[in-house]
Amino acid sequence: QFFMEMAERIDLYSAVYGAALDFWKHGEVFPYAELDDGTGTWSRISILNPDYIHVKKSVIGDQTIISLRPDATLQRIVNSTAPSDVAMRKYIPKHIMQYVRRGQNIPLDDFNVSHLKLLSSPYDVRGTSIIVSVCKFAQADGMVNPLTLVKLGGEGEYRPTQADIEAFKNVLEEAQYDKDFKIVTHAGVTVERIGFSGATLDVSSDIELITNNLYAGLMTPKALIDQESASYASSSVGLEVLRQRYDIFRNMMKKWLERKIFAPICEIQDFFEYEDGEKRLQVPSIDFNHMNLYDMQDYIQNIGQFVGNKQVSLQTLHRSLGLSYEEERRRLREEVIDEAVFAKEQQILGGMRLSELLNI
């Protein structure tokens, strides 16, 4: 109950969602948890921009030093004399302001910061995004639309002012989508189309190849996205690979939440118990329901048979369906009581005279 209230207060779901988004987009994520010394709980979990993070790792061992490079906004707030920036400086710790004034990176305490990364090799310092083909996609998109260069003026006496340039820019914007638009002007205007081949480039074959590479890189069956030329059953192998990848990711998030978010707070709050005379830390565990990436009917039927054969517990069946076993048992008990009360009321009403019923 303690951690459910804390998760609700700091909006832990949004923090996990943001961490997952950054992980799959950039291949790494840097969550930063801020501690409230008064309550001994996390007050906020922020996702840091990986572009401003510097990670230094020792050659031997897993020890890393993570630091934050101040961005332009933070530098302006620290060094500016504007009243709004001066007011904002009250919320910045003094040691951080000292690092910014000296032009140094801000070291981040391992107690607060975490580094979740998708590794392409065990010795990589930073994560690698799986969206590799997007770079090629952006390149192809740039080749489809060549740059339009407009020159005003020339070697003669005509020298356009800034007002002339803005006026001609407005004229070109009006002419962009009008096929019958005519521009009548002098010889001091030149319009050029600068592209890789001087014209629009056909990249249809590149786009198809890129799309297939995205499917392969994401390990997503094509039939799952566009339902083209494949049945759902033929995609079962790809779905199983995708499910295993997501299982690995969920286990990583589970370990991060339990070790970096829950365990430190448990130590601060002194959540210990003694087992066989040994003091052990009580840390809440994260449990996920069944991942619905294949036919649920077959899955429910099979696990139902296991329950009938006493090979699987009812709690496992409830958890696989995304239901709470304790909550469902409580509801069933309430329904049984309500039905018994209703039956008793009917029995009593059946033995009452008409005059007594009219007086109720």
CSV table of N, CA and C in Angstrom, one decimal, residues 95-236:
chain,number,residue,atom,x,y,z
A,95,HIS,N,25.7,23.6,-5.8
A,95,HIS,CA,26.8,22.9,-6.3
A,95,HIS,C,26.6,22.7,-7.8
A,96,ILE,N,25.4,22.6,-8.3
A,96,ILE,CA,25.1,22.5,-9.8
A,96,ILE,C,25.5,23.9,-10.4
A,97,MET,N,25.1,25.0,-9.8
A,97,MET,CA,25.5,26.3,-10.3
A,97,MET,C,27.0,26.5,-10.4
A,98,GLN,N,27.7,25.9,-9.5
A,98,GLN,CA,29.2,26.1,-9.5
A,98,GLN,C,29.8,25.3,-10.7
A,99,TYR,N,29.3,24.1,-11.0
A,99,TYR,CA,29.7,23.4,-12.2
A,99,TYR,C,29.4,24.1,-13.5
A,100,VAL,N,28.2,24.7,-13.5
A,100,VAL,CA,27.8,25.4,-14.8
A,100,VAL,C,28.7,26.6,-15.0
A,101,ARG,N,29.0,27.4,-13.9
A,101,ARG,CA,29.8,28.6,-14.0
A,101,ARG,C,31.2,28.2,-14.4
A,102,ARG,N,31.7,27.1,-14.0
A,102,ARG,CA,33.1,26.7,-14.4
A,102,ARG,C,33.1,26.0,-15.7
A,103,GLY,N,31.9,25.8,-16.4
A,103,GLY,CA,31.9,25.2,-17.7
A,103,GLY,C,32.2,23.7,-17.6
A,104,GLN,N,31.9,23.0,-16.5
A,104,GLN,CA,32.1,21.6,-16.4
A,104,GLN,C,30.8,20.8,-16.4
A,105,ASN,N,30.9,19.5,-16.7
A,105,ASN,CA,29.8,18.6,-16.6
A,105,ASN,C,29.4,18.4,-15.2
A,106,ILE,N,28.1,18.2,-15.0
A,106,ILE,CA,27.5,18.0,-13.6
A,106,ILE,C,27.5,16.5,-13.3
A,107,PRO,N,28.3,16.0,-12.4
A,107,PRO,CA,28.3,14.6,-12.1
A,107,PRO,C,27.0,14.2,-11.4
A,108,LEU,N,26.5,13.0,-11.8
A,108,LEU,CA,25.2,12.5,-11.3
A,108,LEU,C,25.4,11.4,-10.4
A,109,ASP,N,24.8,11.4,-9.2
A,109,ASP,CA,25.0,10.3,-8.2
A,109,ASP,C,24.4,9.0,-8.7
A,110,ASP,N,25.1,7.9,-8.5
A,110,ASP,CA,24.6,6.6,-8.9
A,110,ASP,C,23.3,6.3,-8.1
A,111,PHE,N,23.1,6.8,-7.0
A,111,PHE,CA,21.9,6.6,-6.2
A,111,PHE,C,20.6,7.1,-6.9
A,112,ASN,N,20.8,8.2,-7.7
A,112,ASN,CA,19.7,8.8,-8.3
A,112,ASN,C,19.5,8.5,-9.8
A,113,VAL,N,20.6,8.3,-10.5
A,113,VAL,CA,20.5,8.1,-11.9
A,113,VAL,C,20.7,6.6,-12.3
A,114,SER,N,20.0,6.2,-13.3
A,114,SER,CA,20.1,4.8,-13.9
A,114,SER,C,20.4,4.9,-15.3
A,115,HIS,N,21.0,3.8,-15.9
A,115,HIS,CA,21.3,3.8,-17.3
A,115,HIS,C,20.8,2.4,-17.8
A,116,LEU,N,19.7,2.4,-18.5
A,116,LEU,CA,19.2,1.2,-19.2
A,116,LEU,C,19.5,1.3,-20.7
A,117,LYS,N,20.2,0.3,-21.2
A,117,LYS,CA,20.7,0.4,-22.6
A,117,LYS,C,20.5,-0.9,-23.3
A,118,LEU,N,20.3,-0.8,-24.6
A,118,LEU,CA,20.2,-1.9,-25.5
A,118,LEU,C,21.6,-2.1,-26.1
A,119,LEU,N,22.3,-3.2,-25.8
A,119,LEU,CA,23.7,-3.4,-26.2
A,119,LEU,C,23.8,-4.2,-27.5
A,120,SER,N,24.7,-3.7,-28.4
A,120,SER,CA,25.0,-4.5,-29.5
A,120,SER,C,26.2,-5.4,-29.3
A,121,SER,N,26.9,-5.1,-28.2
A,121,SER,CA,28.0,-6.0,-27.7
A,121,SER,C,28.2,-5.7,-26.2
A,122,PRO,N,28.7,-6.7,-25.5
A,122,PRO,CA,28.8,-6.6,-24.0
A,122,PRO,C,29.6,-5.4,-23.5
A,123,TYR,N,30.6,-5.0,-24.3
A,123,TYR,CA,31.5,-4.0,-23.9
A,123,TYR,C,31.1,-2.5,-24.3
A,124,ASP,N,30.0,-2.4,-24.9
A,124,ASP,CA,29.6,-1.1,-25.3
A,124,ASP,C,29.3,-0.2,-24.1
A,125,VAL,N,29.7,1.1,-24.2
A,125,VAL,CA,29.4,2.1,-23.2
A,125,VAL,C,28.0,2.7,-23.3
A,126,ARG,N,27.6,2.9,-24.5
A,126,ARG,CA,26.3,3.5,-24.8
A,126,ARG,C,25.4,2.5,-25.5
A,127,GLY,N,24.1,2.7,-25.4
A,127,GLY,CA,23.1,1.8,-26.1
A,127,GLY,C,23.0,2.1,-27.6
A,128,THR,N,22.5,1.1,-28.3
A,128,THR,CA,22.3,1.2,-29.8
A,128,THR,C,20.9,1.1,-30.1
A,129,SER,N,20.3,2.0,-30.9
A,129,SER,CA,18.9,2.0,-31.2
A,129,SER,C,18.7,0.9,-32.3
A,130,ILE,N,17.6,0.2,-32.3
A,130,ILE,CA,17.2,-0.8,-33.3
A,130,ILE,C,16.7,-0.1,-34.5
A,131,ILE,N,16.4,1.2,-34.5
A,131,ILE,CA,15.8,1.9,-35.6
A,131,ILE,C,17.0,2.4,-36.5
A,132,VAL,N,17.7,1.5,-37.2
A,132,VAL,CA,18.8,1.9,-38.0
A,132,VAL,C,18.4,2.4,-39.3
A,133,SER,N,17.4,1.8,-39.9
A,133,SER,CA,17.0,2.2,-41.3
A,133,SER,C,16.4,3.5,-41.4
A,134,VAL,N,16.0,4.1,-40.3
A,134,VAL,CA,15.3,5.4,-40.4
A,134,VAL,C,16.3,6.5,-40.9
A,135,CYS,N,17.6,6.3,-40.7
A,135,CYS,CA,18.5,7.3,-41.2
A,135,CYS,C,18.5,7.3,-42.7
A,136,LYS,N,18.4,6.1,-43.3
A,136,LYS,CA,18.3,6.0,-44.8
A,136,LYS,C,17.0,6.5,-45.3
A,137,PHE,N,16.0,6.3,-44.5
A,137,PHE,CA,14.6,6.9,-44.8
A,137,PHE,C,14.7,8.4,-44.9
A,138,ALA,N,15.3,9.0,-43.9
A,138,ALA,CA,15.4,10.5,-43.9
A,138,ALA,C,16.2,11.0,-45.1
A,139,GLN,N,17.3,10.2,-45.5
A,139,GLN,CA,18.1,10.6,-46.6
A,139,GLN,C,17.3,10.5,-47.9
A,140,ALA,N,16.5,9.5,-48.0
A,140,ALA,CA,15.7,9.3,-49.2
A,140,ALA,C,14.6,10.4,-49.3
A,141,ASP,N,14.0,10.8,-48.1
A,141,ASP,CA,13.0,11.8,-48.1
A,141,ASP,C,13.6,13.2,-48.5
A,142,GLY,N,14.9,13.4,-48.2
A,142,GLY,CA,15.5,14.6,-48.6
A,142,GLY,C,15.8,14.7,-50.1
A,143,MET,N,16.0,13.5,-50.7
A,143,MET,CA,16.3,13.5,-52.1
A,143,MET,C,15.0,13.7,-53.0
A,144,VAL,N,13.8,13.3,-52.4
A,144,VAL,CA,12.6,13.5,-53.1
A,144,VAL,C,12.3,14.9,-53.3
A,145,ASN,N,12.5,15.8,-52.4
A,145,ASN,CA,12.2,17.2,-52.5
A,145,ASN,C,13.5,18.0,-52.6
A,146,PRO,N,13.9,18.4,-53.8
A,146,PRO,CA,15.1,19.2,-54.0
A,146,PRO,C,14.9,20.6,-53.4
A,147,LEU,N,16.0,21.3,-53.1
A,147,LEU,CA,16.0,22.6,-52.5
A,147,LEU,C,15.7,23.6,-53.6
A,148,THR,N,14.8,24.6,-53.3
A,148,THR,CA,14.5,25.7,-54.2
A,148,THR,C,15.3,26.9,-53.8
A,149,LEU,N,16.1,27.4,-54.7
A,149,LEU,CA,17.0,28.6,-54.5
A,149,LEU,C,16.5,29.7,-55.4
A,150,VAL,N,16.2,30.9,-54.8
A,150,VAL,CA,15.7,32.0,-55.5
A,150,VAL,C,16.7,33.2,-55.3
A,151,LYS,N,17.1,33.7,-56.4
A,151,LYS,CA,18.1,34.8,-56.3
A,151,LYS,C,17.4,36.1,-56.8
A,152,LEU,N,17.5,37.2,-56.0
A,152,LEU,CA,17.0,38.5,-56.4
A,152,LEU,C,18.1,39.5,-56.6
A,153,GLY,N,18.0,40.2,-57.6
A,153,GLY,CA,19.1,41.2,-57.9
A,153,GLY,C,20.2,40.6,-58.8
A,154,GLY,N,21.1,41.5,-59.2
A,154,GLY,CA,22.2,41.0,-60.0
A,154,GLY,C,23.3,42.0,-60.1
A,155,GLU,N,24.0,42.1,-61.2
A,155,GLU,CA,25.2,43.0,-61.3
A,155,GLU,C,24.7,44.4,-61.7
A,156,GLY,N,23.4,44.6,-62.0
A,156,GLY,CA,23.0,45.9,-62.4
A,156,GLY,C,22.7,46.8,-61.2
A,157,GLU,N,21.8,47.8,-61.4
A,157,GLU,CA,21.6,48.7,-60.3
A,157,GLU,C,20.6,48.2,-59.3
A,158,TYR,N,19.8,47.2,-59.6
A,158,TYR,CA,18.8,46.7,-58.7
A,158,TYR,C,19.4,46.0,-57.5
A,159,ARG,N,19.1,46.5,-56.3
A,159,ARG,CA,19.5,45.8,-55.1
A,159,ARG,C,18.3,45.7,-54.2
A,160,PRO,N,17.8,44.5,-54.0
A,160,PRO,CA,16.5,44.3,-53.2
A,160,PRO,C,16.7,44.6,-51.8
A,161,THR,N,15.7,45.3,-51.2
A,161,THR,CA,15.7,45.5,-49.8
A,161,THR,C,15.1,44.3,-49.0
A,162,GLN,N,15.1,44.3,-47.7
A,162,GLN,CA,14.5,43.2,-47.0
A,162,GLN,C,13.0,43.1,-47.2
A,163,ALA,N,12.4,44.3,-47.4
A,163,ALA,CA,10.9,44.3,-47.7
A,163,ALA,C,10.7,43.6,-49.0
A,164,ASP,N,11.5,43.9,-50.0
A,164,ASP,CA,11.4,43.3,-51.4
A,164,ASP,C,11.5,41.8,-51.3
A,165,ILE,N,12.5,41.3,-50.5
A,165,ILE,CA,12.6,39.8,-50.3
A,165,ILE,C,11.4,39.2,-49.7
A,166,GLU,N,10.9,39.8,-48.6
A,166,GLU,CA,9.7,39.3,-48.0
A,166,GLU,C,8.5,39.3,-48.9
A,167,ALA,N,8.4,40.3,-49.7
A,167,ALA,CA,7.2,40.4,-50.6
A,167,ALA,C,7.3,39.3,-51.7
A,168,PHE,N,8.5,39.1,-52.2
A,168,PHE,CA,8.7,38.0,-53.2
A,168,PHE,C,8.5,36.6,-52.6
A,169,LYS,N,8.9,36.5,-51.4
A,169,LYS,CA,8.7,35.2,-50.7
A,169,LYS,C,7.2,34.9,-50.5
A,170,ASN,N,6.4,35.9,-50.2
A,170,ASN,CA,5.0,35.7,-50.1
A,170,ASN,C,4.3,35.4,-51.5
A,171,VAL,N,4.9,36.0,-52.6
A,171,VAL,CA,4.4,35.7,-53.9
A,171,VAL,C,4.6,34.2,-54.2
A,172,LEU,N,5.8,33.7,-53.9
A,172,LEU,CA,6.2,32.3,-54.2
A,172,LEU,C,5.3,31.4,-53.4
A,173,GLU,N,5.0,31.7,-52.2
A,173,GLU,CA,4.1,30.9,-51.3
A,173,GLU,C,2.7,30.8,-51.9
A,174,GLU,N,2.2,31.9,-52.5
A,174,GLU,CA,0.9,31.9,-53.1
A,174,GLU,C,0.9,31.1,-54.4
A,175,ALA,N,2.0,31.0,-55.1
A,175,ALA,CA,2.1,30.3,-56.3
A,175,ALA,C,2.4,28.8,-56.1
A,176,GLN,N,2.7,28.4,-54.9
A,176,GLN,CA,3.1,27.0,-54.7
A,176,GLN,C,2.1,26.0,-55.1
A,177,TYR,N,0.8,26.2,-54.8
A,177,TYR,CA,-0.2,25.2,-55.1
A,177,TYR,C,-1.2,25.6,-56.1
A,178,ASP,N,-0.9,26.7,-56.9
A,178,ASP,CA,-1.8,27.2,-57.9
A,178,ASP,C,-1.1,26.9,-59.3
A,179,LYS,N,-1.7,26.0,-60.0
A,179,LYS,CA,-1.0,25.6,-61.3
A,179,LYS,C,-1.1,26.7,-62.4
A,180,ASP,N,-2.1,27.6,-62.3
A,180,ASP,CA,-2.2,28.6,-63.3
A,180,ASP,C,-1.6,29.9,-62.8
A,181,PHE,N,-0.9,29.9,-61.7
A,181,PHE,CA,-0.3,31.2,-61.2
A,181,PHE,C,0.8,31.6,-62.1
A,182,LYS,N,0.8,32.9,-62.4
A,182,LYS,CA,1.9,33.5,-63.3
A,182,LYS,C,2.6,34.6,-62.5
A,183,ILE,N,4.0,34.6,-62.7
A,183,ILE,CA,4.8,35.6,-62.1
A,183,ILE,C,5.5,36.4,-63.3
A,184,VAL,N,5.2,37.7,-63.3
A,184,VAL,CA,5.8,38.6,-64.3
A,184,VAL,C,6.8,39.5,-63.5
A,185,THR,N,8.0,39.5,-63.9
A,185,THR,CA,9.0,40.2,-63.2
A,185,THR,C,10.2,40.6,-64.1
A,186,HIS,N,11.2,41.2,-63.6
A,186,HIS,CA,12.3,41.6,-64.4
A,186,HIS,C,13.4,40.5,-64.5
A,187,ALA,N,14.5,40.8,-65.1
A,187,ALA,CA,15.5,39.8,-65.3
A,187,ALA,C,16.4,39.6,-64.1
A,188,GLY,N,16.1,40.3,-63.0
A,188,GLY,CA,17.0,40.2,-61.8
A,188,GLY,C,16.5,39.1,-60.9
A,189,VAL,N,15.6,38.2,-61.3
A,189,VAL,CA,15.1,37.1,-60.5
A,189,VAL,C,15.5,35.8,-61.1
A,190,THR,N,16.1,34.9,-60.4
A,190,THR,CA,16.5,33.6,-60.8
A,190,THR,C,16.0,32.5,-59.9
A,191,VAL,N,15.3,31.5,-60.4
A,191,VAL,CA,14.8,30.4,-59.5
A,191,VAL,C,15.5,29.1,-60.0
A,192,GLU,N,16.1,28.4,-59.1
A,192,GLU,CA,16.8,27.2,-59.4
A,192,GLU,C,16.3,26.1,-58.5
A,193,ARG,N,16.3,24.8,-59.0
A,193,ARG,CA,16.0,23.7,-58.2
A,193,ARG,C,17.3,22.9,-58.0
A,194,ILE,N,17.7,22.8,-56.8
A,194,ILE,CA,19.0,22.1,-56.4
A,194,ILE,C,18.6,20.8,-55.8
A,195,GLY,N,19.0,19.7,-56.5
A,195,GLY,CA,18.8,18.4,-56.0
A,195,GLY,C,19.9,17.4,-56.4
A,196,PHE,N,19.8,16.2,-56.1
A,196,PHE,CA,20.9,15.2,-56.4
A,196,PHE,C,21.0,15.0,-57.9
A,197,SER,N,19.9,15.1,-58.6
A,197,SER,CA,19.9,14.9,-60.1
A,197,SER,C,19.3,16.1,-60.8
A,198,GLY,N,19.0,17.2,-60.1
A,198,GLY,CA,18.4,18.3,-60.7
A,198,GLY,C,16.9,18.2,-60.9
A,199,ALA,N,16.3,17.1,-60.4
A,199,ALA,CA,14.9,17.0,-60.5
A,199,ALA,C,14.4,16.0,-59.4
A,200,THR,N,13.1,15.7,-59.4
A,200,THR,CA,12.6,14.8,-58.4
A,200,THR,C,13.2,13.4,-58.6
A,201,LEU,N,13.7,12.8,-57.6
A,201,LEU,CA,14.3,11.5,-57.6
A,201,LEU,C,13.3,10.4,-57.2
A,202,ASP,N,13.2,9.3,-58.0
A,202,ASP,CA,12.4,8.2,-57.7
A,202,ASP,C,13.0,7.3,-56.7
A,203,VAL,N,12.4,7.2,-55.5
A,203,VAL,CA,13.0,6.4,-54.4
A,203,VAL,C,12.0,5.3,-54.0
A,204,SER,N,11.1,4.9,-54.9
A,204,SER,CA,10.1,3.9,-54.5
A,204,SER,C,10.8,2.6,-54.1
A,205,SER,N,11.8,2.2,-54.9
A,205,SER,CA,12.5,0.9,-54.6
A,205,SER,C,13.2,1.0,-53.3
A,206,ASP,N,13.8,2.2,-53.0
A,206,ASP,CA,14.5,2.4,-51.7
A,206,ASP,C,13.5,2.4,-50.5
A,207,ILE,N,12.3,3.0,-50.7
A,207,ILE,CA,11.3,3.0,-49.7
A,207,ILE,C,10.9,1.6,-49.3
A,208,GLU,N,10.6,0.8,-50.4
A,208,GLU,CA,10.2,-0.6,-50.1
A,208,GLU,C,11.3,-1.4,-49.4
A,209,LEU,N,12.5,-1.2,-49.8
A,209,LEU,CA,13.6,-1.9,-49.1
A,209,LEU,C,13.8,-1.4,-47.7
A,210,ILE,N,13.6,-0.2,-47.5
A,210,ILE,CA,13.7,0.4,-46.1
A,210,ILE,C,12.6,-0.2,-45.2
A,211,THR,N,11.4,-0.2,-45.8
A,211,THR,CA,10.3,-0.8,-45.0
A,211,THR,C,10.5,-2.2,-44.6
A,212,ASN,N,11.0,-3.0,-45.5
A,212,ASN,CA,11.4,-4.4,-45.2
A,212,ASN,C,12.5,-4.5,-44.2
A,213,ASN,N,13.4,-3.6,-44.2
A,213,ASN,CA,14.5,-3.6,-43.2
A,213,ASN,C,14.0,-3.2,-41.8
A,214,LEU,N,13.0,-2.3,-41.8
A,214,LEU,CA,12.4,-1.9,-40.5
A,214,LEU,C,11.7,-3.1,-39.9
A,215,TYR,N,10.9,-3.8,-40.7
A,215,TYR,CA,10.3,-5.0,-40.2
A,215,TYR,C,11.3,-6.0,-39.7
A,216,ALA,N,12.4,-6.2,-40.4
A,216,ALA,CA,13.4,-7.2,-39.9
A,216,ALA,C,14.1,-6.7,-38.7
A,217,GLY,N,14.4,-5.4,-38.7
A,217,GLY,CA,15.1,-4.8,-37.5
A,217,GLY,C,14.2,-4.9,-36.2
A,218,LEU,N,13.0,-4.6,-36.4
A,218,LEU,CA,12.0,-4.6,-35.3
A,218,LEU,C,11.6,-6.0,-35.0
A,219,MET,N,11.9,-7.0,-35.8
A,219,MET,CA,11.5,-8.4,-35.6
A,219,MET,C,10.0,-8.5,-35.6
A,220,THR,N,9.3,-7.7,-36.4
A,220,THR,CA,7.8,-7.7,-36.4
A,220,THR,C,7.4,-8.3,-37.7
A,221,PRO,N,6.5,-9.4,-37.6
A,221,PRO,CA,6.0,-10.0,-38.9
A,221,PRO,C,5.2,-9.0,-39.7
A,222,LYS,N,5.4,-9.0,-41.0
A,222,LYS,CA,4.7,-8.0,-41.8
A,222,LYS,C,3.2,-8.2,-41.8
A,223,ALA,N,2.8,-9.5,-41.6
A,223,ALA,CA,1.3,-9.8,-41.5
A,223,ALA,C,0.7,-9.2,-40.3
A,224,LEU,N,1.5,-8.9,-39.3
A,224,LEU,CA,0.9,-8.3,-38.1
A,224,LEU,C,0.6,-6.9,-38.3
A,225,ILE,N,1.3,-6.2,-39.2
A,225,ILE,CA,1.1,-4.8,-39.4
A,225,ILE,C,0.1,-4.5,-40.5
A,226,ASP,N,0.3,-5.1,-41.7
A,226,ASP,CA,-0.5,-4.7,-42.9
A,226,ASP,C,-1.4,-5.9,-43.4
A,227,GLN,N,-1.3,-7.1,-42.8
A,227,GLN,CA,-2.1,-8.2,-43.1
A,227,GLN,C,-2.0,-8.6,-44.6
A,228,GLU,N,-0.8,-8.3,-45.2
A,228,GLU,CA,-0.6,-8.6,-46.6
A,228,GLU,C,0.0,-9.9,-46.9
A,229,SER,N,-0.6,-10.7,-47.7
A,229,SER,CA,-0.1,-12.0,-48.3
A,229,SER,C,0.4,-12.9,-47.3
A,230,ALA,N,-0.1,-12.9,-46.1
A,230,ALA,CA,0.3,-13.9,-45.1
A,230,ALA,C,-0.8,-14.1,-44.1
A,231,SER,N,-1.0,-15.3,-43.6
A,231,SER,CA,-2.0,-15.5,-42.6
A,231,SER,C,-1.4,-15.3,-41.2
A,232,TYR,N,-2.3,-15.2,-40.2
A,232,TYR,CA,-1.8,-15.0,-38.8
A,232,TYR,C,-1.0,-16.2,-38.3
A,233,ALA,N,-1.5,-17.5,-38.7
A,233,ALA,CA,-0.8,-18.6,-38.3
A,233,ALA,C,0.7,-18.7,-38.8
A,234,SER,N,0.9,-18.2,-40.0
A,234,SER,CA,2.2,-18.3,-40.6
A,234,SER,C,3.2,-17.3,-39.9
A,235,SER,N,2.6,-16.4,-39.2
A,235,SER,CA,3.5,-15.4,-38.5
A,235,SER,C,3.8,-15.8,-37.0
A,236,SER,N,3.4,-17.0,-36.6
A,236,SER,CA,3.5,-17.4,-35.2
A,236,SER,C,5.0,-17.4,-34.8
